[in-house]
XYZ file of C-alpha atoms in Angstrom:
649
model
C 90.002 -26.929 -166.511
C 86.594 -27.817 -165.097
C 88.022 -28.108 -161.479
C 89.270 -24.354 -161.466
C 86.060 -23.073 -162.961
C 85.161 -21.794 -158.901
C 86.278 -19.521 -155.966
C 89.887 -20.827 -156.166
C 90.398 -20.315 -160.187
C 92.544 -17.599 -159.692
C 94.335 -18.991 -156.756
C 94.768 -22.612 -159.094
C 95.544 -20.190 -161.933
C 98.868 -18.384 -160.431
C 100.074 -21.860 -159.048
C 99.718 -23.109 -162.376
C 102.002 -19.937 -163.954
C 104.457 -20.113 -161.195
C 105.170 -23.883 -161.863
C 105.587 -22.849 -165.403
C 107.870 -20.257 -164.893
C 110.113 -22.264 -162.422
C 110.599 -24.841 -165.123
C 111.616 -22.194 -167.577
C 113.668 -20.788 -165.282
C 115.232 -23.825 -164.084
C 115.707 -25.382 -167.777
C 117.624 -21.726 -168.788
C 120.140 -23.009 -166.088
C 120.535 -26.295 -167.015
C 121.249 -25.083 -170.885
C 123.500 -22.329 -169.188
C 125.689 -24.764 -166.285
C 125.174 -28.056 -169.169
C 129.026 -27.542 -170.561
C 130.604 -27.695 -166.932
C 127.829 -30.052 -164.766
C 128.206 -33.145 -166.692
C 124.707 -34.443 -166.054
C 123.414 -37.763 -166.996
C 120.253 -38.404 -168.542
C 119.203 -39.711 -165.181
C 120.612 -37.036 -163.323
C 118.959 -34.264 -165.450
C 115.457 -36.338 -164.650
C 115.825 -36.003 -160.942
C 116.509 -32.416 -161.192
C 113.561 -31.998 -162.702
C 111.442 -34.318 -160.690
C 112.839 -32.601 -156.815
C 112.320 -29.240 -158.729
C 108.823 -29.538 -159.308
C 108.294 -30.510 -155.792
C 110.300 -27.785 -154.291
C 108.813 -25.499 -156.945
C 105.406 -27.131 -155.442
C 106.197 -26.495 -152.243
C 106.770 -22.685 -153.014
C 103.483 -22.443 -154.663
C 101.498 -24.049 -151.682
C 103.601 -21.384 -149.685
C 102.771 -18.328 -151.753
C 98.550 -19.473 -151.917
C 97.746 -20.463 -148.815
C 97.004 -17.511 -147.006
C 94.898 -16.535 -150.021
C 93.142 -19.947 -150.063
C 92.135 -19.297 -145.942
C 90.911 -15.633 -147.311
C 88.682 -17.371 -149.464
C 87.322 -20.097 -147.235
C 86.053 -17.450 -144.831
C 85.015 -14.472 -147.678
C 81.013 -14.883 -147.364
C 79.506 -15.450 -151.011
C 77.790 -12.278 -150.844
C 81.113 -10.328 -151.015
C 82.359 -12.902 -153.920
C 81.514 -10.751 -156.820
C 81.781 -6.867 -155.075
C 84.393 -4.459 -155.832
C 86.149 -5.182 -152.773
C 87.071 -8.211 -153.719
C 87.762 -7.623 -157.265
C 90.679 -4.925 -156.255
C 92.266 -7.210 -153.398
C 92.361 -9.972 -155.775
C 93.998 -8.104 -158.267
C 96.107 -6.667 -156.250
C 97.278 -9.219 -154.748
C 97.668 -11.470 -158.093
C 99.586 -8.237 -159.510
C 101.985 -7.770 -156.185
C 102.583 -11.910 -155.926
C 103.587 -12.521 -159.489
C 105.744 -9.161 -159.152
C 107.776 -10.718 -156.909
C 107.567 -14.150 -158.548
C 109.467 -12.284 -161.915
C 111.591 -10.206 -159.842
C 112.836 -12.858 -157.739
C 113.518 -15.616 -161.256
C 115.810 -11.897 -162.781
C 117.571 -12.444 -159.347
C 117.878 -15.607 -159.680
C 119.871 -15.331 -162.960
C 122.439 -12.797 -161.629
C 122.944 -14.520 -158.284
C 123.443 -17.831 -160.361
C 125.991 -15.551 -162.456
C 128.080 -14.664 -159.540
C 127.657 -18.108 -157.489
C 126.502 -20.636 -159.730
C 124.068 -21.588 -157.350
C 120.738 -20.762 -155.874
C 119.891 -18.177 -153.036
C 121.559 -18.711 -150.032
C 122.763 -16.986 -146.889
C 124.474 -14.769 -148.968
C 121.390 -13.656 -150.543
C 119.687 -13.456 -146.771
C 123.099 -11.243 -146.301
C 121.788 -8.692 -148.860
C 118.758 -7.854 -147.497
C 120.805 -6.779 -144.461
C 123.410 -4.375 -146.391
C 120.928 -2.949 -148.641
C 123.124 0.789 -149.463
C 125.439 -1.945 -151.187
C 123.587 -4.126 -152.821
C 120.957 -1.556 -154.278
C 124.388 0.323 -155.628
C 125.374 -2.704 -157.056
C 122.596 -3.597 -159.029
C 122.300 -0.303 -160.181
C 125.708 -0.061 -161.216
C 125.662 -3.601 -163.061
C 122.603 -3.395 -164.545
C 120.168 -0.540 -166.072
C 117.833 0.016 -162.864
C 115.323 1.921 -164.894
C 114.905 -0.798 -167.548
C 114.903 -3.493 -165.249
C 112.326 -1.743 -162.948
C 110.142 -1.425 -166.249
C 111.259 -5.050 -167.411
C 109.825 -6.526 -164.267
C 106.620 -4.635 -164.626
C 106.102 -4.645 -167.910
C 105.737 -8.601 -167.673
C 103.784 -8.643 -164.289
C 101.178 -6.519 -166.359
C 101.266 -8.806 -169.789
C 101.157 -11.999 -167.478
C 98.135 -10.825 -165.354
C 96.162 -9.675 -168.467
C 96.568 -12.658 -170.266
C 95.357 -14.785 -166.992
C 92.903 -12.462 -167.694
C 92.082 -13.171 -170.717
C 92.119 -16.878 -169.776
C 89.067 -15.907 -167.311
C 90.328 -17.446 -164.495
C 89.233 -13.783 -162.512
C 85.793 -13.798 -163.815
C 85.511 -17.816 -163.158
C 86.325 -16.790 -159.270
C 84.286 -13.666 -159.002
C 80.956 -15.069 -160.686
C 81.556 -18.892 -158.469
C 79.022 -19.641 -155.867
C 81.252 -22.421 -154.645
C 79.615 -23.642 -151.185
C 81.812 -23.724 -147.815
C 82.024 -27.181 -147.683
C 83.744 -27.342 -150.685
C 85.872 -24.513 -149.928
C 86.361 -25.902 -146.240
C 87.646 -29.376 -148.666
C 89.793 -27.438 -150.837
C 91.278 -25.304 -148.172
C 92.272 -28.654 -145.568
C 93.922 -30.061 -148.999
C 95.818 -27.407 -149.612
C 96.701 -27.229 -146.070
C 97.344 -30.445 -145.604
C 99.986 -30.658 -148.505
C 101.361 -27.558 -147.052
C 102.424 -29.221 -143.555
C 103.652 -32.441 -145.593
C 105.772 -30.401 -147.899
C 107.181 -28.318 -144.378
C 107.780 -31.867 -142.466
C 108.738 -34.409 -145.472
C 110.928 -32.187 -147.446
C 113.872 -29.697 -146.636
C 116.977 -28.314 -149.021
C 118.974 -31.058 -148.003
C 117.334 -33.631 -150.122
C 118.733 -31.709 -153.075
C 122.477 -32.594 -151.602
C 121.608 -36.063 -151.577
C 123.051 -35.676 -155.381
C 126.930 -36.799 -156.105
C 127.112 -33.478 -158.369
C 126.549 -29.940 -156.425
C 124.935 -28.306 -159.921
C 122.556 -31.492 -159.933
C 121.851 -30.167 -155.916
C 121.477 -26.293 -156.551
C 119.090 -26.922 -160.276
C 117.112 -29.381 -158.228
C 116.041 -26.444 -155.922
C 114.269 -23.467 -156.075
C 115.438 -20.147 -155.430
C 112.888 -18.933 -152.759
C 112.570 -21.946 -151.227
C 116.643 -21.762 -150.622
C 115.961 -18.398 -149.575
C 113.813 -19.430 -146.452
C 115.828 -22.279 -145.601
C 119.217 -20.123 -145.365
C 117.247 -17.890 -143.614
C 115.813 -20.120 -140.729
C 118.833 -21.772 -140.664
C 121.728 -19.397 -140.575
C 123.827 -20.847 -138.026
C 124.442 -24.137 -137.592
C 125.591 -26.266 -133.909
C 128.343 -28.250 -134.579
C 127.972 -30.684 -131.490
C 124.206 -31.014 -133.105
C 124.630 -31.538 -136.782
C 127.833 -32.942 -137.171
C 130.143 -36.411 -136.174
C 131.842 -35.838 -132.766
C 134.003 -37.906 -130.825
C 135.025 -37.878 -127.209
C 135.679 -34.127 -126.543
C 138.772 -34.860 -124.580
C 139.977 -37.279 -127.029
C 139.569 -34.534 -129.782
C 141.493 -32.327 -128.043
C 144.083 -34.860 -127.393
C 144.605 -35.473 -131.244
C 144.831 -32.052 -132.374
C 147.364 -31.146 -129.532
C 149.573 -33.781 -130.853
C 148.615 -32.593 -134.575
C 149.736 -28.911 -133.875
C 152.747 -29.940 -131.460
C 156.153 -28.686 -132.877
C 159.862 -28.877 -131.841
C 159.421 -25.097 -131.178
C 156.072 -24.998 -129.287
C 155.338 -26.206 -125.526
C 151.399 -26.256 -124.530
C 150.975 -23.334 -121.743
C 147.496 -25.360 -120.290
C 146.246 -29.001 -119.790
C 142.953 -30.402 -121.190
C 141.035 -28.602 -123.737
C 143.742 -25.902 -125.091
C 146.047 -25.625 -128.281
C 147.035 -22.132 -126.103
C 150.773 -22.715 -126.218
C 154.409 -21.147 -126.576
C 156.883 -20.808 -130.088
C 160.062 -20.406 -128.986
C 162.850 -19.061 -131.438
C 166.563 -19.058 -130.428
C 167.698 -16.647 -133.347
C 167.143 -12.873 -132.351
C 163.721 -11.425 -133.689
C 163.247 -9.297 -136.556
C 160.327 -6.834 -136.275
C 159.316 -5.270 -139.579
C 156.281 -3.384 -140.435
C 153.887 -5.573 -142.004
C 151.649 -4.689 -144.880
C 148.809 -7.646 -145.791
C 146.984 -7.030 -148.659
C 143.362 -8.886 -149.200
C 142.553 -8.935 -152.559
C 139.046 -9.389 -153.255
C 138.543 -12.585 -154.976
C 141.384 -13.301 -156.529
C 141.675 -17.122 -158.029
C 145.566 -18.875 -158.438
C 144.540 -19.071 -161.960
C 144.143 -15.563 -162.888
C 148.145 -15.461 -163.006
C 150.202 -16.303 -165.893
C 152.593 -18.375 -163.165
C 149.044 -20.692 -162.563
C 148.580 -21.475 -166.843
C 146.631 -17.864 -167.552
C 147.161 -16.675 -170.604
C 145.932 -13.005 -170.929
C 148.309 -11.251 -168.525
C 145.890 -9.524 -166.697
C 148.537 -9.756 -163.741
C 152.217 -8.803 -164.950
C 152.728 -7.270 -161.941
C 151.905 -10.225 -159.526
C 154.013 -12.185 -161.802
C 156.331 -10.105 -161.727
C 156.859 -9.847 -157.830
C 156.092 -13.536 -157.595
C 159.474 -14.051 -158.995
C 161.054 -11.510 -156.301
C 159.449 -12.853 -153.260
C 158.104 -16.104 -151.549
C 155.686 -17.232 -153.522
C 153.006 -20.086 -151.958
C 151.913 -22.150 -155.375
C 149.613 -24.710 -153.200
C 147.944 -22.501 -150.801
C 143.733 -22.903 -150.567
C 141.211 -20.468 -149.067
C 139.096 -21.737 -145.938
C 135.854 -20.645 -147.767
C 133.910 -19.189 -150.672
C 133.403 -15.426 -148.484
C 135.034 -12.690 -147.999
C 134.580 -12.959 -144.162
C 135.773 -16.399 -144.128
C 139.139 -15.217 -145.470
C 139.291 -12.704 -142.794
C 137.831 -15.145 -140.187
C 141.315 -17.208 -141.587
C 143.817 -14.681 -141.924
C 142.963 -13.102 -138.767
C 142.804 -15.908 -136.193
C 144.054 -18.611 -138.057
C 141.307 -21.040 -137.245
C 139.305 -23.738 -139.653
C 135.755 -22.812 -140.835
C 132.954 -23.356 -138.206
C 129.661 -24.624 -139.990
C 127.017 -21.492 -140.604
C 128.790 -18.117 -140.609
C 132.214 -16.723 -140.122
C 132.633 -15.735 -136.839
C 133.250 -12.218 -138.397
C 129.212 -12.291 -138.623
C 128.568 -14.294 -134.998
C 127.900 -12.790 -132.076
C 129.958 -12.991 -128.892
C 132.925 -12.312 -131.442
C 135.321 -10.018 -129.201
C 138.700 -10.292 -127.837
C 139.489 -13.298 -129.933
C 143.331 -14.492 -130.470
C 143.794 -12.712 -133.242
C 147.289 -11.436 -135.487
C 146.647 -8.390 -133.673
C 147.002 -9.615 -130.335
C 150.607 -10.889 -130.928
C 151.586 -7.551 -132.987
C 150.196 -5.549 -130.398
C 151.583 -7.149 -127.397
C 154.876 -6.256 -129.514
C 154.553 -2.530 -129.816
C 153.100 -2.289 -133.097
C 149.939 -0.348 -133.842
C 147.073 -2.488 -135.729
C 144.797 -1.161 -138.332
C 142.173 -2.656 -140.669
C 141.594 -0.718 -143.890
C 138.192 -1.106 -145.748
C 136.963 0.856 -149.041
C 133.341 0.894 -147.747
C 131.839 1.113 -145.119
C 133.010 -1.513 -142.742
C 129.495 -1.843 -140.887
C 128.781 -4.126 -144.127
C 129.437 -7.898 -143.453
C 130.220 -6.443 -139.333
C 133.545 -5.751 -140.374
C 133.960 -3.013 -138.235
C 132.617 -4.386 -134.870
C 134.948 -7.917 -135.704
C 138.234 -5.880 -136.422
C 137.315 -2.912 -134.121
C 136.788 -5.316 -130.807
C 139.758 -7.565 -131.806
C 142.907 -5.466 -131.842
C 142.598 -3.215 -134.695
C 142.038 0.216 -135.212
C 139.743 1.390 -138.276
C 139.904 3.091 -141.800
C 137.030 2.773 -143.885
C 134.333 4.796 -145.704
C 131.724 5.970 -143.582
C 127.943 5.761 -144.841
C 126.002 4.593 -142.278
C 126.070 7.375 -140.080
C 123.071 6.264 -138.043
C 124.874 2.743 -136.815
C 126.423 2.386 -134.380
C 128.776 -0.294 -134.839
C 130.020 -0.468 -130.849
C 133.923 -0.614 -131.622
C 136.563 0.135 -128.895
C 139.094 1.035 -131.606
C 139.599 4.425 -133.246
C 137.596 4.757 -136.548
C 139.092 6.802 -139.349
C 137.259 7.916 -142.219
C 138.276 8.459 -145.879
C 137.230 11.927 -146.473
C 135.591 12.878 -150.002
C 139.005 14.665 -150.671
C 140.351 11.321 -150.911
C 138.479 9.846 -153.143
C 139.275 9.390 -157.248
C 136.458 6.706 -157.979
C 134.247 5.159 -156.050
C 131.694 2.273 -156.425
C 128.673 0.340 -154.604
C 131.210 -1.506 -152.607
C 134.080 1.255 -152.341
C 136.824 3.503 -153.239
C 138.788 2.254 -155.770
C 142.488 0.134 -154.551
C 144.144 2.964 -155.454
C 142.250 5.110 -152.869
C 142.742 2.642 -150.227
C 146.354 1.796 -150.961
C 146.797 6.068 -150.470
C 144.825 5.691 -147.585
C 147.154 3.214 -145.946
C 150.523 4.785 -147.227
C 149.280 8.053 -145.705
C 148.652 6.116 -142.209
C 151.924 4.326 -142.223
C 153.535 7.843 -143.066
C 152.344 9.380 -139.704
C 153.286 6.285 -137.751
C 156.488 6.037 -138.908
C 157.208 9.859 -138.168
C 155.433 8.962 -134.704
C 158.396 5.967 -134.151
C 155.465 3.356 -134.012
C 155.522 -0.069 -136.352
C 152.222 -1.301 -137.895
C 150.791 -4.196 -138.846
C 148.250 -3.109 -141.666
C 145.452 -5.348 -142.767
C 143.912 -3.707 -146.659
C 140.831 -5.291 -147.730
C 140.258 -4.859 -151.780
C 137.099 -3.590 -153.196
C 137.689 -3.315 -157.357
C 137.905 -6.952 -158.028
C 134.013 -7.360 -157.768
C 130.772 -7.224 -159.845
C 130.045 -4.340 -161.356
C 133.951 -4.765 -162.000
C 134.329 -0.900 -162.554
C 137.090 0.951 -161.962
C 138.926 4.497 -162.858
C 139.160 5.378 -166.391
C 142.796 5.238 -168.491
C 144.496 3.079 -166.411
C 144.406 -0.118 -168.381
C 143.454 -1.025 -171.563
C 139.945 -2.819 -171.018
C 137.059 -0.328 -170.084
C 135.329 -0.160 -166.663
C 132.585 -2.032 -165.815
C 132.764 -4.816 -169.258
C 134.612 -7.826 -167.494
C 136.136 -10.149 -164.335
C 139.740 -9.914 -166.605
C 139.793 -5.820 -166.601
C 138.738 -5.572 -162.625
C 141.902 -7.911 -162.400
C 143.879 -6.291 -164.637
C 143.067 -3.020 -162.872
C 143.584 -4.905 -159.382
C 147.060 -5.873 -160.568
C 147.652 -2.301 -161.928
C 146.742 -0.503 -158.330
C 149.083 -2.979 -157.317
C 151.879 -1.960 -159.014
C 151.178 1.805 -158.507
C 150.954 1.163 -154.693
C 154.688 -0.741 -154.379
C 155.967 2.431 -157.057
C 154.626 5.332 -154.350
C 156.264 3.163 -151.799
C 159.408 2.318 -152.925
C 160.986 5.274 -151.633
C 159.491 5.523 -148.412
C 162.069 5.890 -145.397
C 159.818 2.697 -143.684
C 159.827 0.628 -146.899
C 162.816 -1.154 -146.607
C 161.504 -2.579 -143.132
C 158.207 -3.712 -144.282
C 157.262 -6.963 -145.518
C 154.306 -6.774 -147.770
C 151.708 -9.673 -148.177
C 149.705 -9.944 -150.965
C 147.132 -12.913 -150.317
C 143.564 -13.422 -151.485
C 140.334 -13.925 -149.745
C 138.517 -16.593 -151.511
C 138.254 -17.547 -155.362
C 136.067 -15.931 -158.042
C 133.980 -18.869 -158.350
C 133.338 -22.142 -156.007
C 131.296 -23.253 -158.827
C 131.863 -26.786 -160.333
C 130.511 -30.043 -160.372
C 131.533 -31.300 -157.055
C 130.646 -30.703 -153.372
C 133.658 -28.934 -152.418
C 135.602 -28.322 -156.512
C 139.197 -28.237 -154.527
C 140.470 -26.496 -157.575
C 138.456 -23.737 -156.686
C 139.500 -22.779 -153.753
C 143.579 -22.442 -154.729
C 144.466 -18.791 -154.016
C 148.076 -16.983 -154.721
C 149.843 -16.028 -151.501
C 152.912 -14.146 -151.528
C 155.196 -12.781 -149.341
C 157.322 -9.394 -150.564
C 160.380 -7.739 -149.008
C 160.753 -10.154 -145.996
C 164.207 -9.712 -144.883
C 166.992 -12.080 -145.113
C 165.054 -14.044 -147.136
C 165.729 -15.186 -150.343
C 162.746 -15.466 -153.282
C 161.415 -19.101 -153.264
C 158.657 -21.366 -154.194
C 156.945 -22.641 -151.080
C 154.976 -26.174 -152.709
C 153.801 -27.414 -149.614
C 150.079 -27.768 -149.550
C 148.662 -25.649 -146.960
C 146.032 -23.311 -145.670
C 145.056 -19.581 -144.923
C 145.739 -20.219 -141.582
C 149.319 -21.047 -141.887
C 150.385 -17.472 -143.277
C 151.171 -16.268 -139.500
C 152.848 -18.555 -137.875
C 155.271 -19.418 -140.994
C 156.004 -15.436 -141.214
C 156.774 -15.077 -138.032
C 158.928 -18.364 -137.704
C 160.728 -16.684 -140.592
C 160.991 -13.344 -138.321
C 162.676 -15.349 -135.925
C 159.658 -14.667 -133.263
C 158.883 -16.225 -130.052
C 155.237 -15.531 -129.084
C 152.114 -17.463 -127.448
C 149.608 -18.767 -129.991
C 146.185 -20.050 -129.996
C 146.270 -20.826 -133.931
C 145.255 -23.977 -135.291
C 147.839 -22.592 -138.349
C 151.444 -23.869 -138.258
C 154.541 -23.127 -140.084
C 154.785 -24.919 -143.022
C 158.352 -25.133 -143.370
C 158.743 -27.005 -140.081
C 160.080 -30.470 -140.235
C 156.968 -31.787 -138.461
C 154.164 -30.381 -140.553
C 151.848 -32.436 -142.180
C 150.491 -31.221 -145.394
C 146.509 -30.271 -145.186
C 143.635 -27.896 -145.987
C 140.466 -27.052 -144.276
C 138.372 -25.772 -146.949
C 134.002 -24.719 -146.650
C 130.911 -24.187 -148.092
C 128.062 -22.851 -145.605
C 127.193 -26.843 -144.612
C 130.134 -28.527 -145.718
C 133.539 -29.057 -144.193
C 136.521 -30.523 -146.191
C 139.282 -31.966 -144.697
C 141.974 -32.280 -147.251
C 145.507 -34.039 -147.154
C 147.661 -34.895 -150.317
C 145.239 -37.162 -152.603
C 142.409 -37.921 -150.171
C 139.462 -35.859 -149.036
C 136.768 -36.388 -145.692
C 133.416 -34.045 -146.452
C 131.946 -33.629 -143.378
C 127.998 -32.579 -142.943
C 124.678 -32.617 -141.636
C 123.125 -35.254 -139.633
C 126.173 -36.685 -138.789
C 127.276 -37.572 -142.081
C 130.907 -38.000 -143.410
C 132.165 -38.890 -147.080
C 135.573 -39.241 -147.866
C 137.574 -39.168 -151.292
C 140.230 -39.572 -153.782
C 141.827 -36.729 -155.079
C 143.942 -35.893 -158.461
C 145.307 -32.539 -158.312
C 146.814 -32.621 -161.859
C 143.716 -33.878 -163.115
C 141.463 -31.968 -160.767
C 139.678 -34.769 -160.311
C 137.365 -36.174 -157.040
C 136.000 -40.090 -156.854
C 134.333 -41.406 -153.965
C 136.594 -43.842 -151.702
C 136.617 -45.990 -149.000
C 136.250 -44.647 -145.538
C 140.167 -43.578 -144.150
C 139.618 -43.911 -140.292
C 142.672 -41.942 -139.628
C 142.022 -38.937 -142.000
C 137.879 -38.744 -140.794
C 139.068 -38.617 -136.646
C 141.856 -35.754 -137.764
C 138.912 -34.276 -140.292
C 136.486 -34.464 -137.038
C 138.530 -33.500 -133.922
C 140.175 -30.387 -135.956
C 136.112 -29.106 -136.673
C 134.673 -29.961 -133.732
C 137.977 -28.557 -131.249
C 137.562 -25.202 -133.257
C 133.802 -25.276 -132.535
C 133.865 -25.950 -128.849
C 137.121 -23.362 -128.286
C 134.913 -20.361 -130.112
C 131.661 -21.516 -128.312
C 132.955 -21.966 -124.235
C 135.436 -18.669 -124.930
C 138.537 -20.775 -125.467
C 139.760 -18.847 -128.247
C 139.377 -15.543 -126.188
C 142.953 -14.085 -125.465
């Protein structure tokens, strides 16, 4: 085109490829999510039309640095050899990154069905995993070469196209340059004040919001914005009058507040004498309801679960607090709803927190939290090591220093059959933690273990000969195999002397996939939960919808325990207990109660909805007062306790 035929050809010519390569890669995603989005005709349009602009935006991002170099390179140094190799150079290293950054796209919309996000901003941190994982999942060598190979075709054919020589042989004047350069600044500024990545979520359907943007630009965003201020983005009421309703929402025959004002800190009472097992919880890595055959699979990939279902106290409605790892643990260990932006497992100012640990500990038991890898990743270690437990994981970093004032154990190389980018194998840890409980047991101390699963998780490998589908080919064989180090792990403990005073807990962190076509797909947050070996307790369904953060405080009601809490979990067999959820995305926060949903977000915005859970199905509804100021004072009460240090024990 005549108007590149100047200085800025080759900077017009790589804006031009990289909007042509978004829209490839953005139309391979629509082919690839088309069977589950269910995208209008209309819908599809807008995707494309807020993609090109994002995809604009990224462009104007990428060039204008280059497009100031060339406002101020004098024309005499236009056509030298200088030039020639930084231009080059930099056209070679740019559209590198462009390619490598669409392959990552694919595999991070593989594993999350969305777009980069602040899990993406997450890897750059933990880079010993995430370089092992990609290496392990995909062939590094051929990739490396891939990636190359196309940066080379792709600059020789712009090559070919002369957009080089049109720049390098251009005597385009400064004023022209100086007009060129303000344009392209100017649209730069617009595109940073007019448009964010929340006009993508202006969309009813969440694939329509994540193929509308673009995968760098999402990348940024989470980055600048990985935290988020409750009390700034979000609907708040009175503080006092929030506090006010979610006293009387966690107030139970058995509980008596211990302080006035802004405090659920309070006292369960139990008249029935205490029983104090050990306590085994098992995290397994993301483990969806529907993987077992008692949730409609078909494949048995989890006989064992199934199995011990059937034996024990099985919760069929339970739902995860979030889509992360350290949101499960963030539930499981303090019992609180999601706060928007990270777990607090990730937040600063994260120690001596209310935890499990706190009320196990203040009853003689020793605490330990029992990781595969190395728990520096995701700031496992400092969370678990400054909040009551002590440490087993698999040292790498050996250079950090995670500041823990717990004991850290390591898993020796001795103790290790298979091992992965993201850990030893179940097996490994599950001998890891029967060897522990072994020397407490001989020292007359009771634990409270908390196991965190590593097999269930991309690149899905796993030791050879132990099931019938090979390592490293699919989700179903690092669930079958997940399942299997199960079964293995209740066999070697079976005959323990501290077995048959141990209740075992086998509960997952989060779902395989949040991915669907709504803002928060409910279905996809339904994890099993079960409860094994609990004494004097019969095996039983438990229906009753109900959170993560209930697991504690119905356990221990069934112990028979009378402790102080600071949980926003309750015990869902109580009389008094109201059916509800608190599930997450990084923005989002659902409020959910038996056929009716409040979404709460940004800029002060609320939605609520109808609910089917037999047809899994979500329709926008009219605004339920009552449900939005429970939805509101439960987020923003959590908030305020974890910011002024009211959830500090």
């Amino acid at each position: 085109m005549k108007s590149a035929k100047n200085r800025y050809a080759v900077l017009f010519g790589f804006a031009a490829l990289f909007l042509v390569l978004s829209f490839l890669v953005r139309t391979t995603l629509l082919i690839w999510a088309y069977p589950q989005a269910g995208l209008s005709f209309t819908a599809i349009l807008s995707v494309y039309v807020k993609g090109f602009i994002y995809d604009a935006g990224v462009a104007l991002f990428f060039t204008i640095a280059y497009a100031f170099y060339l406002l101020l390179l004098p024309q005499r140094l236009n056509n030298t050899v200088f030039n020639r190799v930084f231009t080059y150079t930099g056209f070679f290293l740019a559209l590198m990154i462009t390619i490598f950054s669409f392959f990552a796209e694919f595999t991070f919309w593989g594993e999350y069905a969305g777009r980069f996000d602040f899990i993406a901003v997450d890897y750059l941190i933990y880079t010993y995993e995430v370089i092992s994982n990609i290496n392990q999942s995909y062939p590094l060598p051929l990739l490396i070469g891939g990636v190359l190979g196309a940066t080379a075709l792709l600059t020789w054919l712009c090559s070919r196209r002369g957009i080089f020589r049109n720049s390098f042989r251009s005597n385009t004047g400064f004023g022209k340059r100086a007009l060129i350069f303000l344009s392209l600044l100017g649209l730069t500024i617009a595109h940073i004040f007019l448009v964010n990545n929340n006009w993508a979520d202006k969309s009813k359907n969440r694939y329509a919001q994540e193929l509308s943007k673009a995968g760098v630009y999402s990348f940024i965003s989470a980055y600048l914005n990985n935290e988020l201020a409750y009390d700034k983005y979000y609907l708040l009421e009175d503080e006092s009058t929030a506090f006010s309703q979610v006293r009387d929402q966690l107030l139970s025959p058995d509980a008596q507040y211990l302080e006035n004002g802004q405090s659920i800190y309070r006292n369960i009472t139990d008249t029935i004498p205490p029983v104090k097992p050990n306590v085994i919880m098992v995290t397994i890595e993301s483990f969806s309801a529907d993987f077992m055959a008692r949730f409609g699979n078909k494949e048995n990939i989890t006989p064992v679960l199934d199995s011990i279902a059937k034996e024990g106290i099985l919760f069929t409605n339970m739902y995860a607090t979030g889509t992360r790892t350290v949101r499960g643990m963030e539930a499981l260990s303090l019992a609180v709803p999601p706060t928007p932006g990270q777990s607090i497992v990730r937040r600063k100012n994260n120690e001596n927190l209310f935890s499990a640990a706190s009320i196990f500990r203040k009853n003689g038991y020793e605490a330990t939290f029992f990781y595969g890898g190395d728990g520096y990743f995701d700031n496992m270690n400092k969370f678990f090591g400054n909040n009551g437990y002590d440490i087993t994981d698999r040292l790498r970093h050996r250079l950090v220093d995670d500041k823990i004032a717990s004991k850290r154990t390591n898993i020796p190389d001795s103790a290790v059959q298979f091992e992965n980018a993201w850990g030893v194998c179940d097996e490994d840890i599950y001998k890891a933690a029967i060897k522990s409980a072994d020397e407490k047991y001989a020292a007359g101390k009771p634990f409270y273990d908390f196991i965190m699963t590593t097999s269930n998780h991309r690149p899905y490998t796993y030791p050879g000969g132990k099931i019938d589908i090979p390592s490293g080919t699919s989700r179903e064989g690092a669930v079958k195999y997940t399942d299997y180090a199960i079964g293995q792990f209740l066999q070697a403990i079976r005959n323990k002397p501290w077995y048959k005073n141990t209740v075992i807990i086998f509960v997952a962190d989060h779902c395989a996939s949040s991915a669907g076509k709504n803002e928060i797909e409910i279905s996809k947050y339904h994890i099993p939960c079960i409860l094994y070996n609990v004494p004097n307790t019969a095996p039983q369904e438990i229906p009753v919808m109900c959170s993560q953060i209930d697991l504690y405080p119905t356990l221990l009601k069934m112990l028979h325990w009378s402790y102080h809490s600071n949980f926003y979990g309750k015990n869902v067999l109580d009389s008094t207990y109201q059916p509800r959820a608190m599930l997450s995305t990084y923005q989002k926060l659902a409020y959910l109660e038996s056929g009716k949903m409040i979404i709460l977000s940004p800029q002060q915005k609320a939605q609520c909805f109808s609910w089917s859970q037999d047809k899994n199905e979500e329709q926008p509804a009219p605004m339920d007062s009552a449900l939005l100021k429970r939805s509101v004072s439960t987020y923003q009460t959590a908030y305020s306790l974890f910011k002024n240090s009211g959830m500090r024990k």
